[in-house]
XYZ file of C-alpha atoms in Angstrom:
463
model
C 4.388 48.712 -16.174
C 7.850 47.150 -16.561
C 8.382 43.548 -17.201
C 10.948 41.600 -15.206
C 12.611 38.281 -15.180
C 13.005 36.124 -12.152
C 15.238 33.107 -11.832
C 14.571 30.506 -9.266
C 14.939 26.808 -8.419
C 11.748 24.611 -8.045
C 11.959 21.145 -6.639
C 9.939 18.695 -8.726
C 9.538 14.975 -9.493
C 9.030 13.562 -12.962
C 7.101 10.356 -12.450
C 7.397 8.420 -15.712
C 5.006 5.461 -16.345
C 7.812 3.124 -15.742
C 8.657 4.736 -12.394
C 5.000 4.616 -11.327
C 4.922 0.912 -12.173
C 8.094 0.370 -10.121
C 6.568 2.119 -7.203
C 3.314 -0.011 -7.456
C 5.359 -3.270 -7.761
C 7.413 -2.216 -4.687
C 4.293 -1.901 -2.666
C 2.526 -5.128 -3.774
C 2.127 -8.010 -1.212
C 2.725 -11.589 -2.158
C -0.968 -12.343 -3.075
C -1.222 -9.011 -5.036
C 2.058 -9.709 -6.871
C 0.902 -13.212 -7.813
C -2.324 -11.790 -9.282
C -0.385 -9.033 -11.115
C 2.061 -11.510 -12.703
C -0.619 -13.977 -13.751
C -2.557 -11.196 -15.474
C 0.661 -10.122 -17.202
C 1.247 -13.690 -18.355
C -2.295 -13.722 -19.905
C -1.965 -10.222 -21.491
C 1.566 -10.283 -22.874
C 2.601 -13.273 -25.061
C 6.269 -12.276 -24.744
C 6.340 -13.334 -21.070
C 6.552 -16.883 -19.906
C 6.553 -18.545 -16.523
C 9.716 -20.135 -15.185
C 9.119 -23.745 -14.180
C 10.733 -25.075 -10.914
C 13.215 -27.085 -12.957
C 14.340 -24.092 -15.062
C 17.825 -22.673 -14.634
C 17.940 -19.843 -12.066
C 18.413 -16.213 -13.040
C 21.864 -15.672 -14.358
C 24.397 -13.542 -12.409
C 24.354 -10.778 -14.843
C 20.630 -10.226 -14.499
C 20.912 -10.311 -10.708
C 23.756 -7.899 -10.670
C 21.805 -5.503 -12.920
C 18.847 -5.715 -10.592
C 21.090 -5.013 -7.597
C 22.557 -1.930 -9.293
C 19.321 -0.582 -10.514
C 17.796 -0.986 -7.080
C 19.738 2.216 -6.244
C 17.166 3.966 -8.428
C 14.707 3.702 -5.486
C 16.718 6.427 -3.866
C 15.223 8.838 -6.481
C 11.748 8.059 -5.267
C 10.231 11.003 -3.255
C 9.182 10.779 0.332
C 5.447 10.080 0.721
C 5.212 13.269 2.830
C 6.870 15.305 0.077
C 4.467 13.926 -2.468
C 1.415 14.834 -0.398
C 2.691 18.272 0.443
C 3.124 17.413 4.121
C 6.025 18.197 6.326
C 8.986 15.954 6.060
C 9.565 16.237 9.806
C 12.493 16.921 12.024
C 15.766 15.229 11.520
C 15.388 13.037 14.576
C 11.784 11.878 13.791
C 11.258 8.128 13.811
C 9.988 7.476 10.278
C 8.728 3.951 11.177
C 5.668 5.726 12.458
C 4.826 6.492 8.846
C 4.805 2.790 7.701
C 1.452 2.142 6.079
C -1.102 0.157 8.094
C -2.540 -1.533 5.061
C -5.586 -0.697 2.875
C -8.022 1.757 4.640
C -11.689 0.987 4.721
C -12.224 4.711 3.841
C -12.399 4.949 0.106
C -11.373 8.607 0.206
C -8.085 7.789 1.919
C -7.379 4.863 -0.440
C -7.865 7.076 -3.465
C -5.837 9.978 -2.036
C -3.007 7.520 -1.383
C -3.142 6.498 -5.013
C -3.244 10.080 -6.227
C -0.247 10.916 -4.005
C 1.891 9.222 -6.657
C 1.270 11.568 -9.534
C -0.820 14.598 -8.391
C 0.779 17.898 -7.332
C 0.246 18.735 -3.642
C -1.856 21.858 -4.411
C -4.089 19.744 -6.851
C -4.317 17.052 -4.186
C -5.764 19.535 -1.712
C -8.617 20.400 -4.139
C -9.178 16.741 -4.958
C -9.557 16.039 -1.220
C -12.182 18.811 -1.011
C -14.183 17.133 -3.819
C -13.922 13.788 -2.138
C -15.114 15.178 1.073
C -18.296 16.197 -0.758
C -18.978 12.683 -2.217
C -21.132 10.015 -0.684
C -20.000 6.441 0.186
C -20.642 5.362 -3.412
C -18.573 8.151 -5.008
C -21.325 10.478 -6.192
C -21.467 14.210 -5.352
C -23.747 14.767 -2.358
C -25.130 18.159 -3.625
C -25.950 19.625 -7.052
C -22.906 20.240 -9.182
C -23.541 24.006 -9.680
C -23.775 24.550 -5.902
C -20.582 22.627 -5.253
C -18.691 24.486 -7.991
C -19.552 27.798 -6.359
C -18.531 26.386 -2.912
C -15.256 25.165 -4.363
C -14.404 28.479 -5.914
C -15.099 30.196 -2.624
C -12.959 27.737 -0.731
C -10.050 28.021 -3.245
C -10.249 31.552 -4.616
C -6.765 31.393 -6.121
C -7.779 28.204 -7.990
C -11.203 29.358 -8.921
C -10.693 28.517 -12.618
C -9.195 25.059 -12.005
C -11.640 23.455 -9.430
C -13.983 22.269 -12.192
C -11.133 20.971 -14.248
C -9.833 19.043 -11.211
C -13.175 17.490 -10.647
C -13.063 16.318 -14.252
C -9.666 14.938 -13.687
C -11.029 12.922 -10.800
C -13.947 11.815 -12.892
C -11.700 10.399 -15.625
C -8.790 9.369 -13.355
C -7.709 6.236 -11.423
C -11.253 5.493 -10.342
C -13.343 6.464 -13.465
C -16.637 8.047 -12.495
C -15.481 9.369 -9.106
C -17.118 12.699 -8.139
C -19.818 12.165 -10.855
C -22.939 14.292 -10.610
C -25.208 11.320 -11.562
C -25.283 7.795 -12.782
C -25.122 8.816 -16.399
C -21.859 10.836 -15.883
C -20.324 8.039 -13.860
C -21.040 5.321 -16.526
C -19.927 7.620 -19.303
C -16.574 8.211 -17.565
C -16.131 4.419 -17.159
C -16.862 3.907 -20.903
C -14.368 6.556 -22.008
C -11.722 4.565 -20.033
C -12.293 1.496 -22.299
C -10.594 1.005 -25.662
C -12.298 2.914 -28.512
C -14.419 0.953 -30.822
C -17.888 1.053 -32.469
C -19.650 -0.656 -29.482
C -18.200 1.928 -27.110
C -19.255 4.878 -29.359
C -22.796 3.500 -29.541
C -22.878 3.011 -25.781
C -21.981 6.599 -25.184
C -24.633 7.723 -27.524
C -27.243 5.544 -25.686
C -26.207 6.932 -22.341
C -26.367 10.579 -23.642
C -29.595 10.441 -25.642
C -31.580 7.250 -24.873
C -31.380 6.509 -21.151
C -35.153 5.890 -21.075
C -34.897 3.227 -23.718
C -31.848 1.681 -21.878
C -33.919 1.487 -18.660
C -36.660 -0.231 -20.505
C -34.065 -2.727 -22.105
C -35.841 -2.106 -25.438
C -33.237 -3.284 -27.883
C -35.473 -2.839 -30.958
C -36.232 0.793 -30.079
C -32.642 1.626 -29.396
C -31.748 0.018 -32.765
C -34.439 2.212 -34.474
C -33.428 5.368 -32.669
C -29.679 4.997 -33.357
C -29.860 3.272 -36.762
C -27.440 0.625 -35.470
C -27.675 -3.077 -36.212
C -29.080 -5.500 -33.582
C -25.685 -7.104 -32.933
C -24.002 -3.756 -32.339
C -26.836 -2.780 -29.975
C -26.515 -5.942 -28.025
C -22.687 -5.399 -27.758
C -23.133 -1.790 -26.518
C -25.728 -2.828 -24.019
C -23.511 -5.657 -22.681
C -20.738 -3.131 -22.380
C -22.966 -0.839 -20.287
C -24.258 -3.561 -18.062
C -20.704 -4.692 -17.291
C -19.857 -1.256 -15.793
C -19.852 -0.669 -12.088
C -23.039 1.026 -10.705
C -20.743 3.260 -8.679
C -17.126 4.297 -8.904
C -15.795 3.344 -5.500
C -13.464 0.396 -5.712
C -13.295 -2.153 -2.871
C -9.970 -2.479 -0.990
C -7.356 -4.785 -2.493
C -6.876 -6.777 0.612
C -9.503 -8.713 2.597
C -9.223 -8.930 6.372
C -10.367 -12.549 6.234
C -7.824 -13.689 3.641
C -5.067 -16.118 4.564
C -1.616 -14.583 5.281
C 1.009 -15.668 2.701
C 4.510 -14.859 3.967
C 6.735 -12.794 1.478
C 9.923 -13.820 3.358
C 11.139 -16.940 5.187
C 13.622 -16.834 8.027
C 15.282 -19.752 9.785
C 18.191 -20.471 12.027
C 20.899 -22.769 10.591
C 24.672 -23.082 11.134
C 24.667 -20.715 13.966
C 23.187 -17.747 12.004
C 19.815 -16.577 10.831
C 19.084 -17.065 7.145
C 16.519 -15.319 4.918
C 14.971 -16.211 1.650
C 12.052 -14.977 -0.433
C 8.998 -17.199 -0.581
C 9.174 -18.378 -4.153
C 5.922 -20.211 -3.845
C 4.067 -16.926 -3.263
C 4.222 -15.736 -6.759
C 5.169 -17.196 -10.224
C 8.593 -16.246 -11.611
C 8.350 -14.701 -15.087
C 10.865 -14.018 -17.757
C 11.075 -12.810 -21.336
C 10.575 -15.633 -23.797
C 14.062 -15.937 -25.327
C 12.786 -16.986 -28.871
C 10.452 -13.918 -28.910
C 13.106 -11.548 -27.865
C 15.488 -12.809 -30.546
C 12.743 -12.684 -33.228
C 11.930 -9.046 -32.382
C 15.603 -7.870 -32.384
C 15.602 -4.856 -34.752
C 11.920 -5.071 -35.455
C 10.040 -1.904 -36.206
C 6.537 -3.318 -35.444
C 5.091 -0.783 -33.081
C 2.709 -3.089 -31.202
C 5.217 -5.876 -30.716
C 7.942 -3.458 -29.633
C 5.477 -2.045 -27.107
C 4.816 -5.475 -25.747
C 8.526 -6.165 -25.498
C 9.295 -2.933 -23.621
C 6.331 -3.646 -21.268
C 7.634 -7.153 -20.560
C 11.222 -5.896 -19.935
C 10.021 -3.206 -17.538
C 7.837 -5.719 -15.683
C 10.683 -8.283 -15.345
C 13.106 -5.629 -14.261
C 10.636 -4.087 -11.854
C 9.900 -7.427 -10.140
C 13.641 -8.162 -9.949
C 14.340 -4.787 -8.265
C 11.418 -5.277 -5.826
C 12.516 -8.763 -4.867
C 16.167 -7.708 -4.485
C 15.135 -4.702 -2.244
C 12.860 -6.857 -0.134
C 15.539 -9.533 0.431
C 18.171 -7.057 1.430
C 15.771 -5.281 3.747
C 14.625 -8.566 5.442
C 18.267 -9.606 5.835
C 19.143 -6.423 7.820
C 15.972 -6.737 9.883
C 16.645 -10.312 10.809
C 20.330 -9.713 11.572
C 19.539 -6.741 13.841
C 16.697 -8.417 15.607
C 18.175 -11.839 16.090
C 17.788 -11.561 19.857
C 14.110 -10.911 19.436
C 13.768 -14.083 17.274
C 15.763 -16.090 19.794
C 14.331 -14.729 23.072
C 11.050 -13.013 22.394
C 9.517 -9.479 22.559
C 11.542 -8.289 25.452
C 14.783 -8.593 23.541
C 13.733 -6.452 20.644
C 16.150 -3.652 19.934
C 15.500 -0.102 18.926
C 15.563 0.021 15.081
C 14.385 2.790 12.770
C 13.749 2.988 8.986
C 16.694 5.269 8.664
C 19.101 2.747 10.151
C 17.858 -0.035 7.817
C 17.886 2.389 4.813
C 21.549 3.377 5.536
C 22.491 -0.364 5.810
C 21.242 -1.194 2.361
C 22.033 2.085 0.626
C 18.458 3.329 -0.142
C 16.110 6.022 1.143
C 14.083 5.411 4.203
C 10.866 5.942 2.085
C 11.866 2.999 0.143
C 12.129 0.883 3.234
C 8.772 2.120 4.287
C 7.234 1.088 1.045
C 8.778 -2.395 0.846
C 7.874 -3.467 4.368
C 4.258 -2.159 4.186
C 1.855 -5.228 4.206
C 4.720 -7.726 3.901
C 4.942 -10.773 6.217
C 7.878 -12.826 7.381
C 7.618 -16.468 8.456
C 9.922 -17.353 11.486
C 10.104 -20.113 14.037
C 8.576 -17.604 16.454
C 5.555 -17.220 14.197
C 4.439 -15.197 11.111
C 4.060 -11.417 11.487
C 4.445 -8.175 9.624
C 7.973 -6.957 8.835
C 7.155 -3.642 10.348
C 7.040 -5.338 13.792
C 10.802 -5.705 13.580
C 11.120 -1.891 13.874
C 11.023 -0.407 17.406
C 11.312 3.097 18.659
C 14.034 3.799 21.153
C 12.749 4.747 24.665
C 13.853 8.242 25.530
C 16.835 8.135 27.802
C 17.366 4.351 27.594
C 19.008 1.746 25.453
C 15.889 -0.357 25.068
C 12.955 0.021 22.786
C 9.408 0.815 23.730
C 8.160 -2.483 22.301
C 10.516 -4.280 24.672
C 9.333 -2.326 27.665
C 5.676 -3.004 26.672
C 6.436 -6.703 26.648
C 8.058 -6.371 30.102
C 4.892 -4.623 31.410
C 2.757 -7.469 30.068
C 4.992 -10.062 31.719
C 4.763 -8.395 35.051
C 1.039 -8.176 34.803
C 0.770 -11.774 33.750
C 2.898 -12.954 36.756
C 1.271 -10.619 39.313
C -0.621 -12.252 42.325
C -4.310 -12.739 41.608
C -5.369 -10.976 44.824
C -2.694 -8.132 44.701
C -2.419 -6.675 41.187
C 0.420 -4.338 40.509
C -0.438 -0.675 40.234
C 1.115 1.425 37.473
C 3.452 3.238 39.806
C 4.610 -0.098 41.337
C 5.348 -1.474 37.764
C 7.262 1.711 37.027
C 9.277 1.184 40.260
C 10.116 -2.412 39.408
C 11.310 -1.385 35.956
C 13.376 1.426 37.435
C 15.266 -1.156 39.672
C 16.086 -2.928 36.419
C 17.675 0.294 34.949
C 14.573 1.275 32.913
C 13.106 4.611 34.021
C 9.644 5.363 32.769
C 6.836 7.443 34.121
C 3.665 5.928 35.623
C 1.623 7.463 32.690
C 3.893 5.558 30.241
C 3.010 2.333 31.927
C -0.637 3.204 31.760
C -0.288 4.027 28.046
C 1.350 0.567 27.333
C -1.255 -1.141 29.386
C -4.014 0.537 27.454
C -2.398 -0.519 24.252
C -2.343 -4.149 25.553
C -6.083 -3.819 26.389
C -5.349 -4.450 30.057
C -7.495 -2.743 32.716
C -6.153 -0.914 35.783
C -5.113 -2.783 39.020
C -8.575 -2.417 40.604
C -10.276 -4.021 37.600
C -7.837 -6.924 37.666
C -8.083 -7.771 41.349
C -9.372 -11.360 41.790
C -9.870 -13.402 44.947
C -7.106 -15.983 45.658
C -8.176 -19.599 45.400
C -8.105 -20.082 49.305
C -10.359 -17.055 49.703
C -12.792 -18.337 47.122
C -13.011 -21.737 48.967
C -13.555 -20.044 52.342
C -16.357 -17.788 50.962
C -17.976 -20.724 49.169
C -18.020 -22.775 52.386
C-alpha cells in the first residue's frame, strides 16, 4: 500500500475568546448590555463608570473604534457557522434577522453553540438535544442512546459519546445529563477549584443518600472533613440549578428600552444612541498608569479584560450608530408619511453603505429598538423586501391593503381580486393570492366574514 500526500485548501474560522466576546456584545440589547457592564464594574476593579459630567471620549479612541469596526467583516455568516447554505446571490438576507430569544431551549442552545462548534459536531449535538426532555435530562438510558447515536452517525461512532460530554460540560453545564448526580457534578466542575468544591464532588459521587437526608454530622464522619467545610460544600450544592436548562434572557413582559433615538431637526433626520440605556465604562487612568510594565499575571489579565471590554463596547456602539443612521436616512419617507411610504431595503444595501458584512448588520439590528416620533419599534422593521416586478416594498403594499380594507363600505367589503384590481390601477400589479397572504398576515378575515349591515339597514330591521 503506497502512501500519498494531498494538498488542499480548507475554509475555517478561528474564533478567539476576544472575538467571541465581541460577537456577544454586538448582539446584546440595551437592557442586556446594561446588566453586562454593571457586572463587569463589580468584577473588575480596573473599570470605572463615566459620570454625566465627565469629558466625552477623546477623538483618538473614537477613531480607533471606527477603524476596528471593520473587523466585523471577518465574522462568518450565521449560515456558514451552522453548516447551512449561504443562499443565492439575490436572496434577501433580512429574512434571516433573528426574531429574538426562542422559547425552545434546544434552539437557544444551538444558536449559542453556532459560535464555536464545527458544523459536523453541531449536527451530533442537535441529535443529543432532540433526545433530552424539557429540563435538559436524557429521556432514555445512556447506553441505549449511545447505541442509537452510533447507528445514526456511523462515521462518527467514536465521537458521539465525547460530544455528549462536551455538551455536558459546555455552555449550559449539565445539559444532556443522564441523571441529577451527573448534572450537578457538571455544574460543580464549572466553578472555581477549591476545597469546598472538591468535597462537594465527593459527596455527590459517594454520599448522595446522606446528602438527601441533610445529615451534616454523618457526611463529616464519612468524609473526614470539618463541620465548616461540610457546610460550605452543602451550600455550594444547594445553590446549583436542579436542571441545566437556562431561561431565556429576555422576558416578553419587560419594558422596551430603545437603543437608538431618532428625531427631525433642521430639515433632516438625526440619530443618537440612548446613553441612558447603559452605563459608560472606561479604564481607570490611575490603574492603567500604575500597571504599565507590570509583570503581575492576575492584574495584567484584568487589564487586558478591561481593555477588550471597553474596545468591544465602543465597536458595538459605533456599528449600531452607523447602521441606524443609514436606516433612518433611507427610510425618511416612512418616518414622515407612514407604512405605505416604506422603501425596499435589504441587509446587503445597508452593509455596503457602512462597509461591513451583511451578517454584521443582521447581528446588530436583532432585538434592538429605535424611538421615533412615529413610535418605538424594532430596527428590523426598517428593512423591506422589494415586491417582484415593482419599485415598492411588500411592507408598503401590505399597508395599502390594510388601508383599503379599513376604508371599505361596511355593507360591501372588498374581495381580494377587487383589491388587486385597485392596486393595479395605481401601478402595483400583484396577484389575488398575494392580497390574501397579506390579509392573513394582518389577521383580517375574507370579504364574506367582514360584511356588516349599514347603519340604515340596522335601524330598519330593528324597527
